[in-house]
Coordinates of C-alpha atoms in Angstrom, one line a residue:
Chain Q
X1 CA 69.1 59.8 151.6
X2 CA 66.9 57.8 154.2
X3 CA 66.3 60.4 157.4
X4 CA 63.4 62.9 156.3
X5 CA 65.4 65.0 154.0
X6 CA 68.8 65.0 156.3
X7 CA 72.5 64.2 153.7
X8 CA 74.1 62.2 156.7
X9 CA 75.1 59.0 156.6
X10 CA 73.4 56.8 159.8
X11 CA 76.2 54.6 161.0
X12 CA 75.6 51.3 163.2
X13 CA 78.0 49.5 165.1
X14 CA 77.1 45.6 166.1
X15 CA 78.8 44.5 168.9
X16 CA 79.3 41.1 167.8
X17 CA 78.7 38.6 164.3
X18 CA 75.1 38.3 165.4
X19 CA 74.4 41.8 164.6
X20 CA 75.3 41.3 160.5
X21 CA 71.9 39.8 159.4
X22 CA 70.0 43.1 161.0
X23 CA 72.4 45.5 158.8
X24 CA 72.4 43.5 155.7
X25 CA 68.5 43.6 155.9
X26 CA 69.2 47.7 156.4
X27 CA 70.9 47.6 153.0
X28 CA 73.9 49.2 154.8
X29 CA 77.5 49.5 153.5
X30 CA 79.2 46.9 156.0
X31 CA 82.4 47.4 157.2
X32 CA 83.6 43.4 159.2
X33 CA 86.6 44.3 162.0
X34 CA 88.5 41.5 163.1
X35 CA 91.8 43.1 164.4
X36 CA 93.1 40.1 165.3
X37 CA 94.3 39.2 163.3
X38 CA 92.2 37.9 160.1
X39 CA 91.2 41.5 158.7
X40 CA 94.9 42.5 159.2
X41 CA 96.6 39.9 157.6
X42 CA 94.1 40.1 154.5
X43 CA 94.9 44.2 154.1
X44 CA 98.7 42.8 154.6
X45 CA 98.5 40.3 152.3
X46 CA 96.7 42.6 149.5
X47 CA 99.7 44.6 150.4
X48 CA 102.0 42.7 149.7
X49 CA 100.1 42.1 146.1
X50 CA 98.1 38.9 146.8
X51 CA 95.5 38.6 143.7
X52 CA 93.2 37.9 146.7
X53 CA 92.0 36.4 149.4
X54 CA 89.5 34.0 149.4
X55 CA 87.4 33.7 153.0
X56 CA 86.5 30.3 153.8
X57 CA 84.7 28.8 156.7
X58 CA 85.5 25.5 157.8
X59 CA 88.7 24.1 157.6
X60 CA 87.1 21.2 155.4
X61 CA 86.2 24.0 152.7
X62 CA 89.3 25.8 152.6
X63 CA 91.1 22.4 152.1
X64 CA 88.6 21.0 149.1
X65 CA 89.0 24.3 147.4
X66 CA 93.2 24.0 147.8
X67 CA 92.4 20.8 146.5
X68 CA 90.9 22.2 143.4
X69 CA 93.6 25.3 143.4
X70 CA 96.7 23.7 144.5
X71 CA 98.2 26.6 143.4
X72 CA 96.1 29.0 145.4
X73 CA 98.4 29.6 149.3
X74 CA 96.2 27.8 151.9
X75 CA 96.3 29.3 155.8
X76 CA 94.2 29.8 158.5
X77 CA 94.1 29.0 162.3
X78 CA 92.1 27.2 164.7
X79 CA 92.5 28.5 168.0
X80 CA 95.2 30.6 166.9
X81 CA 97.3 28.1 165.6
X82 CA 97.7 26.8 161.8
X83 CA 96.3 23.6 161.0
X84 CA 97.9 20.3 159.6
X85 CA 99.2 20.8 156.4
X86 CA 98.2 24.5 155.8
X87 CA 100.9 26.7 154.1
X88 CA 100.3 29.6 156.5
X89 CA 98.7 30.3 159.5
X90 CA 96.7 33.2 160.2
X91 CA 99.8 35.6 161.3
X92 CA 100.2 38.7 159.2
X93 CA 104.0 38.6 159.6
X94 CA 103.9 35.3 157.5
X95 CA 102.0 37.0 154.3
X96 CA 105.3 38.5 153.3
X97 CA 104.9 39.4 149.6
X98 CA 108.2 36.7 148.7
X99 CA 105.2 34.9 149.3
X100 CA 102.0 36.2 148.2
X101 CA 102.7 38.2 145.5
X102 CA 100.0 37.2 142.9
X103 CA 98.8 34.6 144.7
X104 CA 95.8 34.1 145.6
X105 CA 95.2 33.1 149.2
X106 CA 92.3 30.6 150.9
X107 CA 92.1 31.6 154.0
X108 CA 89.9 30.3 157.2
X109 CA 89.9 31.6 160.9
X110 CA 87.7 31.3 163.4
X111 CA 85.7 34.2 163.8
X112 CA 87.0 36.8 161.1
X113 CA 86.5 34.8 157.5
X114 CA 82.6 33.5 158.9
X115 CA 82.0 37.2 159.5
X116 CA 82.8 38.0 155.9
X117 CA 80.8 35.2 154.8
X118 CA 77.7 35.7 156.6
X119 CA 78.4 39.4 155.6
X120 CA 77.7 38.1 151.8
X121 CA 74.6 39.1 151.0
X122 CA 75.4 42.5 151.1
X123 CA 76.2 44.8 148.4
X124 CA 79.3 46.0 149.6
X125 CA 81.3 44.0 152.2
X126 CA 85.0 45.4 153.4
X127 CA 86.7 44.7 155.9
X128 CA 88.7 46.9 158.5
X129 CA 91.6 47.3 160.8
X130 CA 93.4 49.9 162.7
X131 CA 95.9 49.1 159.9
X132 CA 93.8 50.5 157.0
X133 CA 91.1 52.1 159.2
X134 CA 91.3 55.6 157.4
X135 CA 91.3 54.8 153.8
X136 CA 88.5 52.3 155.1
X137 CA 86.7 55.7 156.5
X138 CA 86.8 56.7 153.5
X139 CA 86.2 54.7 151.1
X140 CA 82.8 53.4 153.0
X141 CA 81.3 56.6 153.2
X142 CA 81.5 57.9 150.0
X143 CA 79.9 54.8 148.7
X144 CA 77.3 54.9 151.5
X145 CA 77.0 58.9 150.3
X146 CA 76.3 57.1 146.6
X147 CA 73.8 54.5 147.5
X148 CA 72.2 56.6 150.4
X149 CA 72.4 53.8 152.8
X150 CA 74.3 53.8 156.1
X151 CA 77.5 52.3 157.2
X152 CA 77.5 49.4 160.0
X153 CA 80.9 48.6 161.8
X154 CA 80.5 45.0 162.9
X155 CA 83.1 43.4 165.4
X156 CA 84.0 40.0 164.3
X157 CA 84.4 39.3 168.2
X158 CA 86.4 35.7 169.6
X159 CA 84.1 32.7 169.3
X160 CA 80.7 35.2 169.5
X161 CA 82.4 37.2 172.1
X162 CA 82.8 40.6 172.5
X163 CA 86.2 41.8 171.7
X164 CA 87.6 45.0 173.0
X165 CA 90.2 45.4 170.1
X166 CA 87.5 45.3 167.5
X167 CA 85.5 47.8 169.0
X168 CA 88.4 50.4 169.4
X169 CA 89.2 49.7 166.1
X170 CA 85.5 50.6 165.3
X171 CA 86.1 53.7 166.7
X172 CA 89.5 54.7 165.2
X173 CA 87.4 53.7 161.6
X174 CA 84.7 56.3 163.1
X175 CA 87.1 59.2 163.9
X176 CA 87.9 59.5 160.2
X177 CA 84.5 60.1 159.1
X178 CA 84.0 63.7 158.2
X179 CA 81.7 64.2 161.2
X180 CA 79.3 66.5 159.1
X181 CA 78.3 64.0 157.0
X182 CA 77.9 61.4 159.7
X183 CA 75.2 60.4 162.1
X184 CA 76.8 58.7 165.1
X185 CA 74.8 56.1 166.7
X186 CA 75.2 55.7 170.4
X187 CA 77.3 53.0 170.1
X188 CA 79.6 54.2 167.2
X189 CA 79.6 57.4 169.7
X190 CA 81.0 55.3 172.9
X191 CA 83.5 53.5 170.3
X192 CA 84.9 56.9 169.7
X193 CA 85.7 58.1 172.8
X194 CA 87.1 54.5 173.9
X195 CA 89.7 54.9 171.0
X196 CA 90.5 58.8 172.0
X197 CA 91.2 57.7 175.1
X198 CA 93.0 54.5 173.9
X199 CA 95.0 56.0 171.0
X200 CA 97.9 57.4 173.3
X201 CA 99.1 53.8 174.1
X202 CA 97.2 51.9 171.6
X203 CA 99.5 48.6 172.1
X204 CA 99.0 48.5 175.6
X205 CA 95.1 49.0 175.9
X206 CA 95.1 46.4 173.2
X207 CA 97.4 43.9 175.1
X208 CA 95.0 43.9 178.2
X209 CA 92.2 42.3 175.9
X210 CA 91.4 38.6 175.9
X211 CA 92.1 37.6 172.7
X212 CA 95.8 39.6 172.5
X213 CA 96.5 37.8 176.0
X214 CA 95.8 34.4 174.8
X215 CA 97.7 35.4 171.0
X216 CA 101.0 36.5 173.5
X217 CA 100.5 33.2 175.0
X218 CA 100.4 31.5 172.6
X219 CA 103.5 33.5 171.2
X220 CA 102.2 35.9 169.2
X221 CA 103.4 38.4 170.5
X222 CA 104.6 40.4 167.4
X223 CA 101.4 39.9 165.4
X224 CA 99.5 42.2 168.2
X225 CA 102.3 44.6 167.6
X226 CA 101.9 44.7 164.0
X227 CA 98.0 45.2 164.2
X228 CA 98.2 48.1 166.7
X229 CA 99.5 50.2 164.2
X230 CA 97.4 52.9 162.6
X231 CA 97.1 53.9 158.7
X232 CA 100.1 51.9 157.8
X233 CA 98.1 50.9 154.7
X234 CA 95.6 52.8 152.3
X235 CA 94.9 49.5 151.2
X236 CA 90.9 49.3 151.1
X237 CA 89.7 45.6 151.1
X238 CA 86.4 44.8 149.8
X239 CA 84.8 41.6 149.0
X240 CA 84.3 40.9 144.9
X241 CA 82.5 38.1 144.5
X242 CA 84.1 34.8 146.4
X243 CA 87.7 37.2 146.7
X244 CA 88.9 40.1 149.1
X245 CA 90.2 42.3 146.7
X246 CA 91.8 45.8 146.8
X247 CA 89.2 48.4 146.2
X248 CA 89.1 50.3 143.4
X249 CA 86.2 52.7 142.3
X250 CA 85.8 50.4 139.4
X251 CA 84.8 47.2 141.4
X252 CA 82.1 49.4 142.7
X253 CA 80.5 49.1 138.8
X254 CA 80.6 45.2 138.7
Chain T
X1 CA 86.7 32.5 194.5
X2 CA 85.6 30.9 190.6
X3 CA 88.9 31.4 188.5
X4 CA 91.0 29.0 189.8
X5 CA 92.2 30.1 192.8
X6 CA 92.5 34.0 191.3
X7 CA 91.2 36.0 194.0
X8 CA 89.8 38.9 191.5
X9 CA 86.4 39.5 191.0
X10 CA 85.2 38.6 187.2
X11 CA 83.3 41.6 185.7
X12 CA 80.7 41.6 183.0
X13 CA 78.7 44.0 181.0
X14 CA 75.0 43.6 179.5
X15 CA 75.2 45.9 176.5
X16 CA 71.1 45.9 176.6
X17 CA 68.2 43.6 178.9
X18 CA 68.8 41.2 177.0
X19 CA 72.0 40.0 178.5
X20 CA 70.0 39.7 182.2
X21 CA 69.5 36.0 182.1
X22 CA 73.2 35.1 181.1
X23 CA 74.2 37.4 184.5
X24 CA 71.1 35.5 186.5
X25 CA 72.5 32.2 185.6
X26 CA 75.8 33.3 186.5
X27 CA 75.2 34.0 190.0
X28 CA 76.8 37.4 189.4
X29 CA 75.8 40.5 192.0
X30 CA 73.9 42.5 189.2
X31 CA 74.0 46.2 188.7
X32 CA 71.1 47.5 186.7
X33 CA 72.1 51.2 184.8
X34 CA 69.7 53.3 183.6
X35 CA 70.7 56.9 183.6
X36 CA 67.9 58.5 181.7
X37 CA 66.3 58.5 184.6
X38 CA 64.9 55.3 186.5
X39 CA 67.8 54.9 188.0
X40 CA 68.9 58.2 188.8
X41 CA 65.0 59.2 189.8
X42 CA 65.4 56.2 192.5
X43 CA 68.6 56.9 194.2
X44 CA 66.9 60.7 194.2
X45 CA 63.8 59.4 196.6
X46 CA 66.1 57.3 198.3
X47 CA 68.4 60.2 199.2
X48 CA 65.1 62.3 200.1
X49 CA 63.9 59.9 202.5
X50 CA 61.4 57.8 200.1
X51 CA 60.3 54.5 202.6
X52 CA 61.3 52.6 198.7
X53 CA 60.6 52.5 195.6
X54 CA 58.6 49.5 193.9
X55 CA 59.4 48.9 190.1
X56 CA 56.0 47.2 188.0
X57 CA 56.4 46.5 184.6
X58 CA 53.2 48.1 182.8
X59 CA 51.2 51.0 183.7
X60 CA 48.2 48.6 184.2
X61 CA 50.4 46.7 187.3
X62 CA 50.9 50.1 188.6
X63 CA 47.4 51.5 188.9
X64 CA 46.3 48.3 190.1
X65 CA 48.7 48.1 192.9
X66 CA 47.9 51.8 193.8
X67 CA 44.6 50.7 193.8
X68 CA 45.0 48.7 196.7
X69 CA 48.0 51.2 198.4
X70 CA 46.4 54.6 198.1
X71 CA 48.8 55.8 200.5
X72 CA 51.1 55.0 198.2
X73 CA 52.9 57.3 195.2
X74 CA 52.1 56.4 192.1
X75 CA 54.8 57.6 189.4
X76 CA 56.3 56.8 186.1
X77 CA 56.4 57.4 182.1
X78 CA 55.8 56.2 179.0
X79 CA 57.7 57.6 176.2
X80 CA 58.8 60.3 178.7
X81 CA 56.0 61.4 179.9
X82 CA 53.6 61.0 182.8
X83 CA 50.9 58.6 182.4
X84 CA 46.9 60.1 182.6
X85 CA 46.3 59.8 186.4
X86 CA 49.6 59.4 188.3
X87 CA 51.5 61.7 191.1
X88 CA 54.3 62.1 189.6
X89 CA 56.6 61.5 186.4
X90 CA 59.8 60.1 185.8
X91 CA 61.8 63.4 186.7
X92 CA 64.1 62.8 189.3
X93 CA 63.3 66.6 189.9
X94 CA 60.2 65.8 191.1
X95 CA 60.8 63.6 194.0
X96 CA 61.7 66.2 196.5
X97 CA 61.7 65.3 200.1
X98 CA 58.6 67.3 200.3
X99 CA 56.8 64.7 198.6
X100 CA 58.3 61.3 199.3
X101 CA 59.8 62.0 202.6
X102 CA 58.6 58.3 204.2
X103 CA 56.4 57.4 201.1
X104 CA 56.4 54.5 199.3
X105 CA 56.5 55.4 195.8
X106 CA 55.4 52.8 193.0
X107 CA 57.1 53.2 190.0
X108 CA 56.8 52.2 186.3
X109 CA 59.0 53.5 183.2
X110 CA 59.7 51.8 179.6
X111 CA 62.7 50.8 180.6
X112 CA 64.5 50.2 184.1
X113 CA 61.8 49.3 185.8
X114 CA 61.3 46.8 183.5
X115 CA 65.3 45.8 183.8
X116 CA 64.9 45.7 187.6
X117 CA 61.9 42.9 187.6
X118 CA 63.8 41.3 184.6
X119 CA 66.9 40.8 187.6
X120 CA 64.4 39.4 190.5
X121 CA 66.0 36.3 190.4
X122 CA 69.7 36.9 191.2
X123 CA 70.4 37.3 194.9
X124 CA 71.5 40.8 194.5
X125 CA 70.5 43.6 192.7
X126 CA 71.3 47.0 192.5
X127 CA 70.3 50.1 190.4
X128 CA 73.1 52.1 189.6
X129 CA 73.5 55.9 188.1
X130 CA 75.8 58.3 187.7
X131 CA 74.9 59.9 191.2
X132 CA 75.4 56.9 193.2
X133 CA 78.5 55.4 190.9
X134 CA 81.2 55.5 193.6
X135 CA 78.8 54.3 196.8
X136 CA 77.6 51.3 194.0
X137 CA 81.0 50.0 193.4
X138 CA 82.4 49.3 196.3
X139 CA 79.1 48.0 198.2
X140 CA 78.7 45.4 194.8
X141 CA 82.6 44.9 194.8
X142 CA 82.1 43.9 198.8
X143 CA 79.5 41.5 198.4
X144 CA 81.0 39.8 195.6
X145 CA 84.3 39.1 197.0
X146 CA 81.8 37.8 200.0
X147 CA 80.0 35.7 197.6
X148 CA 82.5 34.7 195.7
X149 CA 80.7 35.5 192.5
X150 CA 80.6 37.9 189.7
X151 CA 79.6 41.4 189.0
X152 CA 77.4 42.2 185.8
X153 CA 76.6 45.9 184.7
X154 CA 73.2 45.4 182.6
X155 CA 72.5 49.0 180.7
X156 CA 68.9 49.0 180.5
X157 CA 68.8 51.1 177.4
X158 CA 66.2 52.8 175.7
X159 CA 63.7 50.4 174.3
X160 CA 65.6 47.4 174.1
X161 CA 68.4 49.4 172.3
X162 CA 71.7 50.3 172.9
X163 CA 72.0 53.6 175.7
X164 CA 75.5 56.1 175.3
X165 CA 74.8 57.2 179.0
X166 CA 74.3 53.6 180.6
X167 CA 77.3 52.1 179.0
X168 CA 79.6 55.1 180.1
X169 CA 78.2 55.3 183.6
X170 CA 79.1 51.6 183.7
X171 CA 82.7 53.0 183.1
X172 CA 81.9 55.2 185.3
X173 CA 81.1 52.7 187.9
X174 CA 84.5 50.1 186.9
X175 CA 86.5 53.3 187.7
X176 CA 85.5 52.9 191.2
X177 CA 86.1 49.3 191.4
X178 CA 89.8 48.5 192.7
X179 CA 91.7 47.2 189.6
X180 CA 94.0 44.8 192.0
X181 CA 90.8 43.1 193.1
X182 CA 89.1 42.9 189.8
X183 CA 89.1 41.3 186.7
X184 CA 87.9 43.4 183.8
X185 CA 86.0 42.0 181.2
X186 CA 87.2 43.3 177.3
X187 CA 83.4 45.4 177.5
X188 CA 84.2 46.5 180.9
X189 CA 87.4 47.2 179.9
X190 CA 86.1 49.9 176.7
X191 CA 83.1 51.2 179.2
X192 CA 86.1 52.4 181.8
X193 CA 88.2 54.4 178.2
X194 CA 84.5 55.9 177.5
X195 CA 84.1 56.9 181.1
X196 CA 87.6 58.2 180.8
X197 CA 87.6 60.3 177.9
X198 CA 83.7 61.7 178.2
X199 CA 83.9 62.7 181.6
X200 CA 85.5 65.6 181.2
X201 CA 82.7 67.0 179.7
X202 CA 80.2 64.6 180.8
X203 CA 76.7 66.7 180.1
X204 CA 77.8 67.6 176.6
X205 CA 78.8 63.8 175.5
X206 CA 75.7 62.9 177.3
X207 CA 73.5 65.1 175.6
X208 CA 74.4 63.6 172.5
X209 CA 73.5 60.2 172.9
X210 CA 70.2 59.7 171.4
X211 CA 67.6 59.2 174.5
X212 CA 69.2 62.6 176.0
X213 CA 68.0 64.2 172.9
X214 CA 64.5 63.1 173.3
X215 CA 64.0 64.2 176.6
X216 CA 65.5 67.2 175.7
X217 CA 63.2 67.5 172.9
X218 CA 59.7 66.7 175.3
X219 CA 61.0 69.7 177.7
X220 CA 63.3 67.5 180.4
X221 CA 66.9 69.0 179.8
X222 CA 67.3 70.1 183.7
X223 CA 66.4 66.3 184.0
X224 CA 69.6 65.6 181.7
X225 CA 71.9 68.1 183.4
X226 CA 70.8 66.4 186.8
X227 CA 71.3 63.0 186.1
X228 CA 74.6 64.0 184.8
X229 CA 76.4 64.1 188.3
X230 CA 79.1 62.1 189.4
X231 CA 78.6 60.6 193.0
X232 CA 76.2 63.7 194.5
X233 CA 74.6 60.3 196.7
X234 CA 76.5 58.3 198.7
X235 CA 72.8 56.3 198.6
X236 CA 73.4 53.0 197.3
X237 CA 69.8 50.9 195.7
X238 CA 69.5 47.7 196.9
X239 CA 66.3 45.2 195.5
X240 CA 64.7 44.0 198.5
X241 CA 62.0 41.7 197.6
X242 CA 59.4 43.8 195.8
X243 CA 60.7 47.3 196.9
X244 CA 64.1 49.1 196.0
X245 CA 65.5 50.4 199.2
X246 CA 68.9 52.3 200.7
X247 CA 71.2 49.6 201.0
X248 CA 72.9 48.7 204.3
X249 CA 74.8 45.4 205.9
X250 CA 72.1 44.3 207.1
X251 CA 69.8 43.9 204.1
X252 CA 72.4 41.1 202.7
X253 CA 71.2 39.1 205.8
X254 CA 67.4 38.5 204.7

C-alpha cells in the first residue's frame, strides 16, 4: 500500500463536488453520497431490480437519450420537482419495482447524477446512502485493500453547498470500516462522531437540514423518512460504464 | 435583521482559510479557531496580562517589526517549532504572567496568524479556542444581533487543510450560542453533534486528529492536554487594528 510500509487504507472525505477532481487524481476508490435523495432512489431502484441507472446531467441529455431509448424510464428533478414530461421524479417511493423491474432508468438531478459524472474518470465510482451505507463500507474497502489506494467519501451537497445529511451519512459509511484497517482522516474522524451522536434520532437531526426542510416543503415528507433509514439494503451501487449497476465482484474484472 | 424579518442570527462555518473572503463579503462577525495553539496561546497572554498580541504573517514581518519594537516579545513557530532568534514559541505554556505581564507580544505561526490578517477586513474579529469558547459566543452572538449581521467560524487548519480540533471547537463554540436566537447553518449544525459526542472525552478525540499527533510527536503533548480545556478563560480576543486585545464594550466603539 501507499504509507511507508503501513496495510491501512487512507480515507478522505470532500466536503462538497469540488473536492472529486483532487481524489480522482489520488487514484482513490470514490464513494458519491447524495442522501437526498438521488443516491437513495438509485440503490432503491437497483432494488427493486432496475437493469440500471443511467446518471445524466442536464435535463436536455436525459431527454435526447429517452429519445433514443424510449423504452428506457426517464426521471429526475429540478429543484426537487419532476420535470415536464418525465416518467418519474427523483422520489424513491416512486421507483417501485411494478415499475422498474428490468428497466433501465435515465435519471438527472441536480446535484447527485453531476457528482457521479464528474466522478467518471475514476476507476471505481459507487455511490452511498444511509440506506446501503454498510454493504457500501464494505464493499469499498476491500477493493481499496486490492488496488492499495484509499477511499474518498465525497458529499454531493445542494447546488455546491454543504449538506449536513450527506456528511452524517459519510460518517455512518465510516463507522463500518473495520477500524484496523482504516486511516481516518480528520474529517472522516469529525463525520464519525457527528453520526454517533446523530444516530439515536437519525430522522430528526436529518429534518433540521436545509435540503430535508425545503424536500418537507415541498411535500416530501416521506422521501426523508425513507432515506433516514439505515442498512435497509445490501445493495452496493457502482458505476459500469455509462450504468449504475449492482455490484458484483465480477464487475470489478471488466 | 437580514432574513426577512426572522430575528435569528445566520451562522456559518469556514471548513479552512479559504472560506474568509466569502464571511468578509458577508459582513458576518468572524470568529477565527485555531486550537493547536495560536488561538489558545493568545487568549493564554491575554488572561496573563499580555498589553496584546500582534499576528504577522511571515517570520521575516516579525523580526522586522521587533526590530523597530525591542521592547517588544517576539514569538511564534514554523512547523511547531521556535524560529532561530525569537523569545518564545508557540506554547501557550510559555506565556506565563512572568513574562508577558504588560508586554506586547508579536506573534507569527503557519497558520492562525496567518487566518487573523487574512480577516482584517470585517469589522469584527475574534480568535476563538476551546479555553475562551463560552466567553466567545455570547460576546460575537451580542454584537451580531447589534449589527444585524452574521456570524462565521473560520477553522484555520493546519496548512491550508482541514483541522479535527478547529471544527469541533466550533461546535464547541455553537453549543454556547442560544438556539432561539440563532440560525444554524447545516455545517454548524454537524460541528455542534461532533462537539457533542467528542467532548466527553475531549483530549483523547483530540489527540487523534492529525496536527495533535505532530506536536505530540516534536515533544508538545502538555501543549495538547492544555489547549484541551473547555472555558478555563472567561478572556474573550478581540482584533483591534493591528493588535489582538481582551475584549470589552468599549472596543466595538472605535
Amino acid at each position: 500500500m501507499k504509507e511507508g510500509g503501513s496495510l491501512r487504507v487512507p480515507t478522505n472525505l470532500g466536503f462538497t463536488a469540488k473536492d472529486i477532481a483532487k481524489a480522482v487524481q489520488r487514484g482513490d476508490v470514490i464513494i458519491v453520497i447524495d442522501v437526498l435523495r438521488c443516491c437513495s432512489t438509485i440503490v432503491t431502484a437497483l432494488a427493486n431490480a432496475a437493469e440500471g441507472v443511467i446518471p445524466t446531467k442536464t435535463v436536455k441529455e436525459a431527454r435526447a437519450l429517452h429519445k433514443k431509448h424510449p423504452e428506457f424510464i426517464l426521471a429526475g428533478e429540478r429543484r426537487g420537482i419532476k420535470p415536464k414530461g418525465f416518467n418519474l421524479g427523483n422520489s424513491p417511493l416512486e421507483f417501485s419495482p411494478q415499475k422498474v423491474k428490468g428497466k433501465h432508468i435515465i435519471l438527472t438531478t441536480t446535484s447527485g447524477t453531476k457528482a457521479i459524472i464528474s466522478s467518471k474518470k475514476a476507476k471505481y465510482v459507487f455511490t452511498g446512502a444511509f440506506l446501503n451505507a454498510e454493504a457500501t463500507a464494505k464493499a469499498t474497502l476491500k477493493i481499496a485493500e486490492w488496488e492499495g489506494t484509499g477511499i474518498s467519501l465525497i458529499l454531493a451537497g445542494t447546488n455546491g453547498r454543504f449538506s449536513l445529511e450527506d456528511f452524517i451519512c459519510a460518517g455512518a459509511i465510516a463507522k463500518d470500516f473495520p477500524t484496523d484497517n482504516i486511516e481516518y482522516s480528520d474529517a472522516v474522524s469529525v463525520a464519525l462522531l457527528a453520526f454517533q451522536q446523530a444516530r439515536k434520532s437519525l430522522d430528526k437531526v436529518i429534518r433540521s437540514g436545509y435540503h430535508a426542510r425545503y424536500l418537507i416543503s415541498q411535500g416530501f415528507k416521506e422521501d426523508v423518512k425513507f432515506c433516514c433509514r439505515l442498512n435497509v439494503f445490501q445493495i452496493v451501487s457502482f458505476l459500469k460504464g455509462e450504468t449504475v449497476v449492482p455490484f458484483i465482484t465480477s464487475a470489478t474484472e471488466t
